[in-house]
PDB file of C-alpha atoms in Angstrom:
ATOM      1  CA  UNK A   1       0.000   0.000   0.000  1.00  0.00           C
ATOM      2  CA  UNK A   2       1.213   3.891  -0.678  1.00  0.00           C
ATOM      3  CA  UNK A   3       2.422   5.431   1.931  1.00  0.00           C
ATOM      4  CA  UNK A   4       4.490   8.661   2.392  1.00  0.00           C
ATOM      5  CA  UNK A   5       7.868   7.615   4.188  1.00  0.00           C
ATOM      6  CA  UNK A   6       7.705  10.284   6.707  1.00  0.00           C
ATOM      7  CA  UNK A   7       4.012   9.575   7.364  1.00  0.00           C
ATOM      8  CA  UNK A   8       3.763  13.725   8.462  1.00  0.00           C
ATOM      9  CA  UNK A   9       1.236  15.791   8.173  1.00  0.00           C
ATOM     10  CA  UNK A  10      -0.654  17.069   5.416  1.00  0.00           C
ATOM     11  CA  UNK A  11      -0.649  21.200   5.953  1.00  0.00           C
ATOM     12  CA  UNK A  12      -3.722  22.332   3.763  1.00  0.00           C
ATOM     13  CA  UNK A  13      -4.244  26.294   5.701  1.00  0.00           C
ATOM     14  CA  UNK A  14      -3.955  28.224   8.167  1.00  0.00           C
ATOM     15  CA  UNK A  15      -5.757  29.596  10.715  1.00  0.00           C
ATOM     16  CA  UNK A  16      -5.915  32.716  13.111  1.00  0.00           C
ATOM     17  CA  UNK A  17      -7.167  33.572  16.518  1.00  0.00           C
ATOM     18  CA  UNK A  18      -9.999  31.487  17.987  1.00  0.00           C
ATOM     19  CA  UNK A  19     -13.624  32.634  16.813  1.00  0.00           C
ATOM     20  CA  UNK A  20     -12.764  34.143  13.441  1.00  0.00           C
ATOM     21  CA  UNK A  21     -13.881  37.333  14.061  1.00  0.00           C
ATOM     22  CA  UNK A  22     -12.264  40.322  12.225  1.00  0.00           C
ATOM     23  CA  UNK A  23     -12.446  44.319  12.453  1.00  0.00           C
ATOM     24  CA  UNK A  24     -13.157  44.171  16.000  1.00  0.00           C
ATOM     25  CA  UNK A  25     -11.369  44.441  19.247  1.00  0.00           C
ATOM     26  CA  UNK A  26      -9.817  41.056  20.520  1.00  0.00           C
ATOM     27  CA  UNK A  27     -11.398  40.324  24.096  1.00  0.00           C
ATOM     28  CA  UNK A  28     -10.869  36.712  24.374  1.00  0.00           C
ATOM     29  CA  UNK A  29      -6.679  36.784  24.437  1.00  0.00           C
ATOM     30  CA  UNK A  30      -6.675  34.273  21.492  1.00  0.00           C
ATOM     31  CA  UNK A  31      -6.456  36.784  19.014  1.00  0.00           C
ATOM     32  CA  UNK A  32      -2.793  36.314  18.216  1.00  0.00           C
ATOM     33  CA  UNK A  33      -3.388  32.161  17.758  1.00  0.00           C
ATOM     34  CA  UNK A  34      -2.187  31.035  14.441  1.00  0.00           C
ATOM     35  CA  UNK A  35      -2.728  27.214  14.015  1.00  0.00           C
ATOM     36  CA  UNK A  36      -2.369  24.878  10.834  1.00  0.00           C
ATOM     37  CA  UNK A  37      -5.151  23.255   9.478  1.00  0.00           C
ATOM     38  CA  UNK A  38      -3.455  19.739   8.534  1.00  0.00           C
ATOM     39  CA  UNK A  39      -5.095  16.116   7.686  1.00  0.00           C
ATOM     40  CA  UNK A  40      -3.298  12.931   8.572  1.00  0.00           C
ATOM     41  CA  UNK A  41      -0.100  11.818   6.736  1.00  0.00           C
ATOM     42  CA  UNK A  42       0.165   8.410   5.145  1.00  0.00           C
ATOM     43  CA  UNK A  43       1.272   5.930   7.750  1.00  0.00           C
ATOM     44  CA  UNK A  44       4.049   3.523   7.231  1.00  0.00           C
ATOM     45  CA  UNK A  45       3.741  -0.254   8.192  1.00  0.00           C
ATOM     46  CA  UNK A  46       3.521  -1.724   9.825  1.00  0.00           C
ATOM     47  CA  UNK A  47      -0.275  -0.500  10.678  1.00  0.00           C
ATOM     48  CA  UNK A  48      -0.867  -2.849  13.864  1.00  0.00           C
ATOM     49  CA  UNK A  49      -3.204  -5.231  15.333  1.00  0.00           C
ATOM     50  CA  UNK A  50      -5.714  -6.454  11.906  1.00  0.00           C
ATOM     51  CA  UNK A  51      -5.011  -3.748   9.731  1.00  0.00           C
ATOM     52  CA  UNK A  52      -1.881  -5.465   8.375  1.00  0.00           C
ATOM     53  CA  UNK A  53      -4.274  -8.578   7.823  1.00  0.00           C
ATOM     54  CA  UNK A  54      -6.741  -6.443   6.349  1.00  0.00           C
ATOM     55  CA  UNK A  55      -4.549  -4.373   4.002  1.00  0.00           C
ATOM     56  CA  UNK A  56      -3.064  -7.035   2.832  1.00  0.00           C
ATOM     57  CA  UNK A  57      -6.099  -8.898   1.646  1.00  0.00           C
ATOM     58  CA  UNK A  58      -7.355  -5.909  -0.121  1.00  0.00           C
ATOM     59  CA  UNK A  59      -4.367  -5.800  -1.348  1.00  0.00           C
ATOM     60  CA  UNK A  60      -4.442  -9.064  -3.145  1.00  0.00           C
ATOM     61  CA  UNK A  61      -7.637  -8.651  -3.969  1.00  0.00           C
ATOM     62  CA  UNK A  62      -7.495  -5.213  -5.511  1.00  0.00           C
ATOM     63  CA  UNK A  63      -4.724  -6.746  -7.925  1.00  0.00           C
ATOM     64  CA  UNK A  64      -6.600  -9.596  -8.620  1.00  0.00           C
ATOM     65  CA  UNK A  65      -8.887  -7.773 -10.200  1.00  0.00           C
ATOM     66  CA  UNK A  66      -6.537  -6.093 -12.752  1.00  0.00           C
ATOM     67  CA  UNK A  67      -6.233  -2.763 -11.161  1.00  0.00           C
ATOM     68  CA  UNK A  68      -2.674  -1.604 -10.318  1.00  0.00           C
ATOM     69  CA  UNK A  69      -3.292  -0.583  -6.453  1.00  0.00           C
ATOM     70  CA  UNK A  70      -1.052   2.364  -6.585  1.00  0.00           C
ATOM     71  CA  UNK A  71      -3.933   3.882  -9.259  1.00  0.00           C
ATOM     72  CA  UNK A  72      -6.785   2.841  -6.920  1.00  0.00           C
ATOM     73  CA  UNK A  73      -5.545   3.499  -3.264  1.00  0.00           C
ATOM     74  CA  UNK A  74      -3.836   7.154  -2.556  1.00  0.00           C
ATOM     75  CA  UNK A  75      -2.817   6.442   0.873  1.00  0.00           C
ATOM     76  CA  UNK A  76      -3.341   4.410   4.207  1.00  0.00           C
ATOM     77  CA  UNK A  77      -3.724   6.409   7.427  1.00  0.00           C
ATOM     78  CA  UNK A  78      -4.249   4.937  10.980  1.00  0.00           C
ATOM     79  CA  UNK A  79      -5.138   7.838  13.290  1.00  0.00           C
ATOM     80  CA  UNK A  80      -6.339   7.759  16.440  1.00  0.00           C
ATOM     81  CA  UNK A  81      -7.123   3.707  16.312  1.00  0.00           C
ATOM     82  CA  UNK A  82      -8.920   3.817  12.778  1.00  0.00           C
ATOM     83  CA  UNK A  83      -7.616   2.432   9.547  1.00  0.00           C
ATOM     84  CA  UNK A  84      -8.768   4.477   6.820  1.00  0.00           C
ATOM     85  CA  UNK A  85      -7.868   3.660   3.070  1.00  0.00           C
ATOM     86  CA  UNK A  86      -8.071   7.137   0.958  1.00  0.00           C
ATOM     87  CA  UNK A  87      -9.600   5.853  -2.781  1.00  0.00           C
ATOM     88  CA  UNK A  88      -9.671   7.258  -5.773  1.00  0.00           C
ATOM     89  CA  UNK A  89     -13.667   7.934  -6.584  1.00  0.00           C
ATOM     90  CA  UNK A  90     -12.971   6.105 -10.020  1.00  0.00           C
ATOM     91  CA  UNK A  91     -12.030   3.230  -8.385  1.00  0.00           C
ATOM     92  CA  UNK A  92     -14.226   3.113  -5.403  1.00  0.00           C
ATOM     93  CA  UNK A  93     -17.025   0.237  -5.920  1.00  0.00           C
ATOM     94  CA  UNK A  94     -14.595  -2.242  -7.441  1.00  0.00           C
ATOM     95  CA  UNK A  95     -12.277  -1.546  -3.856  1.00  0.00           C
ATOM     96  CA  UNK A  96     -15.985  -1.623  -1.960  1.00  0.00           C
ATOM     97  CA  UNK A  97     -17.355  -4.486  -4.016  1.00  0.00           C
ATOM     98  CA  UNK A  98     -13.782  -6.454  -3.114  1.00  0.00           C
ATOM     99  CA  UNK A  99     -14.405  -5.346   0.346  1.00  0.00           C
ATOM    100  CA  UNK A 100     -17.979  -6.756   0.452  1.00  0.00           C
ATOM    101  CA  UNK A 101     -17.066 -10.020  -1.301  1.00  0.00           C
ATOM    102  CA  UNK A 102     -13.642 -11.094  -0.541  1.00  0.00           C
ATOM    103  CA  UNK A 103     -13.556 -13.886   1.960  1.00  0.00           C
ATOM    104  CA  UNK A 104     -10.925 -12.710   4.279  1.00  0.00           C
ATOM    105  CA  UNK A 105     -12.398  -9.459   4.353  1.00  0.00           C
ATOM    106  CA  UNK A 106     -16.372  -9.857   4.479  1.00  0.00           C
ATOM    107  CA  UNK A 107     -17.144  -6.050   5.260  1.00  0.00           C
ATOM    108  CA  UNK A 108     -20.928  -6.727   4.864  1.00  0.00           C
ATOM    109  CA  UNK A 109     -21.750  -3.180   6.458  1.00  0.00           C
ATOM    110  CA  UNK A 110     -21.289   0.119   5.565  1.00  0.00           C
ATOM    111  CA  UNK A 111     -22.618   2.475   8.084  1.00  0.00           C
ATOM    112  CA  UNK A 112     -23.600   5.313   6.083  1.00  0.00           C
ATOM    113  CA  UNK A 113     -21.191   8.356   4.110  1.00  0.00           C
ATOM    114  CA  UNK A 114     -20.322  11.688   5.960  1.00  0.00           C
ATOM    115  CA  UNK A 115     -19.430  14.346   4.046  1.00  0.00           C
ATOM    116  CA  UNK A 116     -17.003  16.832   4.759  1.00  0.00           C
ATOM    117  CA  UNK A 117     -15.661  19.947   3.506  1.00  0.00           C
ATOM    118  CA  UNK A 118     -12.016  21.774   3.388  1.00  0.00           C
ATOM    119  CA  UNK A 119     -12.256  25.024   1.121  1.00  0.00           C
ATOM    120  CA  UNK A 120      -8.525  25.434   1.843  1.00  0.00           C
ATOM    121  CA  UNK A 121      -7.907  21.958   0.383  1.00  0.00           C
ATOM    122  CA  UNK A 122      -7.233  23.016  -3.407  1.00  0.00           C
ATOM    123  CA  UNK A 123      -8.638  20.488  -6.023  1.00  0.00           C
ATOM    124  CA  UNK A 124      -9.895  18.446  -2.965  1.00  0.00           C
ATOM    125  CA  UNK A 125     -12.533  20.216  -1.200  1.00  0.00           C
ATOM    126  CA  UNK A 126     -14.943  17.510  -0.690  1.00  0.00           C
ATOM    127  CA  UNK A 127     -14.642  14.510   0.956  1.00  0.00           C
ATOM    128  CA  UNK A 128     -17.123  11.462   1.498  1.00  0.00           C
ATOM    129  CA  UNK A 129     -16.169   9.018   4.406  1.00  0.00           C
ATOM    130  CA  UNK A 130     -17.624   5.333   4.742  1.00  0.00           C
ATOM    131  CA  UNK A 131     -17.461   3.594   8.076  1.00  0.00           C
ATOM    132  CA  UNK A 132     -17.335   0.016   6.887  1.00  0.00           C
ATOM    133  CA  UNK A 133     -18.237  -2.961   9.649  1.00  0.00           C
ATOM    134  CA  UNK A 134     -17.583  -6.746   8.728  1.00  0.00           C
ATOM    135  CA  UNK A 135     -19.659  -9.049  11.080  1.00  0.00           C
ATOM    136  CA  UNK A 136     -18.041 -11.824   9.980  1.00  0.00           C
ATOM    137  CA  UNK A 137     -14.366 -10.888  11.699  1.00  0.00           C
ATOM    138  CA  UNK A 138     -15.373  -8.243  13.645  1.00  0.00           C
ATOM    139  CA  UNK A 139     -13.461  -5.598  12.386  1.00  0.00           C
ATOM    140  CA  UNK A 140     -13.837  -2.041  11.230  1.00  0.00           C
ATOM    141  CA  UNK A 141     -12.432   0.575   8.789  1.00  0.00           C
ATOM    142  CA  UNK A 142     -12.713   3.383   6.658  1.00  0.00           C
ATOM    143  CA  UNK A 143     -12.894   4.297   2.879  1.00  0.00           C
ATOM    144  CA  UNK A 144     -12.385   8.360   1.893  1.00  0.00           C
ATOM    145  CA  UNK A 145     -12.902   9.575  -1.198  1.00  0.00           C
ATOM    146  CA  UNK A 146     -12.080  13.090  -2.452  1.00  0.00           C
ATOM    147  CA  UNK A 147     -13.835  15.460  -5.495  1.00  0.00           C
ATOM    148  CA  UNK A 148     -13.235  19.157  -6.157  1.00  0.00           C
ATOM    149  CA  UNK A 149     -15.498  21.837  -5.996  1.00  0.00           C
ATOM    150  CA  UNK A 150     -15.749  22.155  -9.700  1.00  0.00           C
ATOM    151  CA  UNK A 151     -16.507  18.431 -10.323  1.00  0.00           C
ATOM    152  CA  UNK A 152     -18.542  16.888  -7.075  1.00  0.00           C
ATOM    153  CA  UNK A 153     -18.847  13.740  -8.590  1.00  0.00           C
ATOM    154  CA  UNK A 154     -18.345  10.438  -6.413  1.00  0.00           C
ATOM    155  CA  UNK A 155     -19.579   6.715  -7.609  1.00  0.00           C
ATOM    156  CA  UNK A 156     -22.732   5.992  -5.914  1.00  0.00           C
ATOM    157  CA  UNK A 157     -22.159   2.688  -3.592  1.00  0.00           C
ATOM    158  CA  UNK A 158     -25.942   1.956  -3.636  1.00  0.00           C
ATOM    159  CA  UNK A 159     -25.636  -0.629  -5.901  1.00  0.00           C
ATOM    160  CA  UNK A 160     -22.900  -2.637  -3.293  1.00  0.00           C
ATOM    161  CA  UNK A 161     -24.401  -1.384  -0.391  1.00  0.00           C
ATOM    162  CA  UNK A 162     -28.138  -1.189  -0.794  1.00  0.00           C
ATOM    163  CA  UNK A 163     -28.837   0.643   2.341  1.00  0.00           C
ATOM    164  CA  UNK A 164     -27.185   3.848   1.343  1.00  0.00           C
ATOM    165  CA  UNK A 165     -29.754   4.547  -0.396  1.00  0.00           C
ATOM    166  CA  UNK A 166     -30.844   7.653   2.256  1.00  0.00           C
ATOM    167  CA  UNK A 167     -27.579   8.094   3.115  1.00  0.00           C
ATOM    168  CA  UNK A 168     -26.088   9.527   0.418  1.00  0.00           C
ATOM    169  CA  UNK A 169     -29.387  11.631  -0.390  1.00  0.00           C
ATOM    170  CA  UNK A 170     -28.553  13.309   2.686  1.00  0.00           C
ATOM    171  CA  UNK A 171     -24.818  13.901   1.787  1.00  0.00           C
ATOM    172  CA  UNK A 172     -25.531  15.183  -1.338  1.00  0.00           C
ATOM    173  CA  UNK A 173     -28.774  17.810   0.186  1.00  0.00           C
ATOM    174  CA  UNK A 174     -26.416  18.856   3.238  1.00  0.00           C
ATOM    175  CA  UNK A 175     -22.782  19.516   0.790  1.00  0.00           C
ATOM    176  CA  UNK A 176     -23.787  18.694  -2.875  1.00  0.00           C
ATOM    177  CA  UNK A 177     -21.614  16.037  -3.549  1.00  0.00           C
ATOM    178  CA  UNK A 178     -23.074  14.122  -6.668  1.00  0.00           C
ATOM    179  CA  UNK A 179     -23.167  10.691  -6.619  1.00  0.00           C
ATOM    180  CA  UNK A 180     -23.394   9.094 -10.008  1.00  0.00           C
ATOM    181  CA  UNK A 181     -25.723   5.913 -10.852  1.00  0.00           C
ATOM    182  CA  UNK A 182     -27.993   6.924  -7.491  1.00  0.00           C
ATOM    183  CA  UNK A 183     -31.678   5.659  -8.327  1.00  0.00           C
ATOM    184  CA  UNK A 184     -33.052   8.977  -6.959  1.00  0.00           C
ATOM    185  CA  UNK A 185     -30.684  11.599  -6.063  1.00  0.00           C
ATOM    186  CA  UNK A 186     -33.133  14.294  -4.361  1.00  0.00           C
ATOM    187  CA  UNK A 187     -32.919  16.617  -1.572  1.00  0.00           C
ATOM    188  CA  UNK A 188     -33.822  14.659   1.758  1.00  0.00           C
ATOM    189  CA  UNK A 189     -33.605  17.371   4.566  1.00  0.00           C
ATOM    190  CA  UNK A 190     -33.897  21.291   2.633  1.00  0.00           C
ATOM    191  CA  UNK A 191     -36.867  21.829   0.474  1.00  0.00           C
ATOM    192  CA  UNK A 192     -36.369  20.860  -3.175  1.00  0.00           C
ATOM    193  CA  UNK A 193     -35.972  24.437  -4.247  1.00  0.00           C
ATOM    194  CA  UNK A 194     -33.888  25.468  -1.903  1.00  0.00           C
ATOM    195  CA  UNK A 195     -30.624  27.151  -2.728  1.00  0.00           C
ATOM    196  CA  UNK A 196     -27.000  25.801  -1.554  1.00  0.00           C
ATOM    197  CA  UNK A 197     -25.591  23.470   0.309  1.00  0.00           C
ATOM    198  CA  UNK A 198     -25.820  24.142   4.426  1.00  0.00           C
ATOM    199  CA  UNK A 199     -22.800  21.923   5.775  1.00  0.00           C
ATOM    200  CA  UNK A 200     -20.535  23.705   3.096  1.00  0.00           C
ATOM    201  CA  UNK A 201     -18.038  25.950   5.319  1.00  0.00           C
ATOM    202  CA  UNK A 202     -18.624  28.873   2.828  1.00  0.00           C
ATOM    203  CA  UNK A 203     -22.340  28.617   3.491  1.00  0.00           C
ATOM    204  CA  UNK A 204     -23.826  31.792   5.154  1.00  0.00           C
ATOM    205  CA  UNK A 205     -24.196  31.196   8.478  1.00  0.00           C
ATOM    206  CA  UNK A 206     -26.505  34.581   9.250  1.00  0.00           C
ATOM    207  CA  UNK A 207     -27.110  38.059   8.736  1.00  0.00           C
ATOM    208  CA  UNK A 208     -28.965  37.703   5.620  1.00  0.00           C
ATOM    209  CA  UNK A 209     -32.628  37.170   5.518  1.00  0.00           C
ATOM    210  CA  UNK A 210     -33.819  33.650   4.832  1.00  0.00           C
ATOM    211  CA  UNK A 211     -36.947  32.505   2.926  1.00  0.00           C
ATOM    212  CA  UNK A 212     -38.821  29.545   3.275  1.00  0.00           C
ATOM    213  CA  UNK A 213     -41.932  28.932   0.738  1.00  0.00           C
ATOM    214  CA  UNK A 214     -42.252  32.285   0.551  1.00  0.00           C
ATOM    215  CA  UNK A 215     -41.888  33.492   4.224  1.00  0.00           C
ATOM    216  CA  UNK A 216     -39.003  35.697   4.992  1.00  0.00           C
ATOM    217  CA  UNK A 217     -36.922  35.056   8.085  1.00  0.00           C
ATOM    218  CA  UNK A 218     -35.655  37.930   8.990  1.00  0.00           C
ATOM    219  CA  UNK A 219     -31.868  37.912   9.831  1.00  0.00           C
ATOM    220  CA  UNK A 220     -31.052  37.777  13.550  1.00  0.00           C
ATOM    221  CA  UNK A 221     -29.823  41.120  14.149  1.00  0.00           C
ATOM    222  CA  UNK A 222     -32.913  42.618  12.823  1.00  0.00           C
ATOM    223  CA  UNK A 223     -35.304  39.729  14.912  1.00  0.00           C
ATOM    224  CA  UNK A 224     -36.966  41.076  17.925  1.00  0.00           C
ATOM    225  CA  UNK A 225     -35.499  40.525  20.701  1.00  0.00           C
ATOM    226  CA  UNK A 226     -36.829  39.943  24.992  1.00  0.00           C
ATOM    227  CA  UNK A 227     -34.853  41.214  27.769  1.00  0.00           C
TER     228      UNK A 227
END
């Protein structure tokens, strides 16, 4: 498996004081806090405990089925006890499907996608994650797949696992990642006309007035208030 032979950090921004407030005095003493924004380095082996087992056996499998792993699989991290595999979306059901169907693997489960969303990560802004469970061996990991602003497109999984079906209507409504070859890709959550994506970071968050079917919210500084 790929793996970066320092296994550092990934440094996608930068960030400043706590709250993010600018053009105003700094009362909370965190002002002058500059942070990185970084994302988990590929991790060298060996991984530890299963994941050896199970990289291996994907590993096998993956090449079995005539796809040169390097292409498929960016990188393996294990952070914080979790083995996540990072995929490229063109290859993600055949590595899912093998994951599903392979015996020493058996991950019947996947628990749903979460979405996520890193502005500052150029070319990679979105990001769908799949908690995968096998009951067979008792064992859990990960699968992440990236798309870019420009081009949210990500393989639907629904045809290897059935039962993210609602899941990935929700991931799509909530950060507009498309998933291609869904049955019925539709808003799950916002109304069907509603405009943008609310779990986007660049989403407004307030001060602008807000209509729903016609009846406008006003925005919170102009709301009455009780004292």
């Amino acid at each position: 498996m790929p793996a970066r032979p320092d296994g550092g950090a990934e440094v996608i921004g930068v960030r400043t004081g706590m709250f993010g407030v600018r053009g105003s005095g700094d009362t909370s003493g965190y002002g002058r806090l500059v942070r990185p924004v970084t994302l988990p380095g590929s991790t060298p082996r060996p991984y530890g405990g299963y994941f050896d087992d199970v990289a291996d056996a994907l590993h096998a499998a993956v090449t079995e089925s005539g796809v040169d792993v390097e292409a498929a699989i960016e990188k393996v991290v294990v952070h914080r006890g979790e083995l996540t595999f990072h995929v490229r979306r063109e290859h993600l059901p055949e590595v899912a499907r093998r994951l599903r169907d392979e015996p020493d693997l058996r991950f019947e489960l996947c628990l749903g996608v979460d979405g996520a969303h890193y502005p500052q990560d150029t070319g990679r802004e979105l990001h769908a994650v799949y908690p995968l469970m096998s009951i067979t061996h008792n064992r859990r990991i990960r699968l992440e797949v990236s798309a870019p602003d420009v081009d949210p497109h990500i393989p639907s999984l629904y045809g290897v696992y059935p039962t993210n079906d609602w899941h990935e209507r929700e991931t799509y409504d909530f950060f507009g990642i498309v998933f291609d070859g869904h049955p019925s890709l539709t808003r799950i959550e916002m109304p069907d006309d509603w405009s943008g994506h609310p779990q986007r970071k660049d989403y407004p968050l307030g001060g602008i007035p807000v209509e729903y079917h016609g009846a406008e919210i006003p925005p919170p500084d102009e709301r009455r208030a009780y004292s």
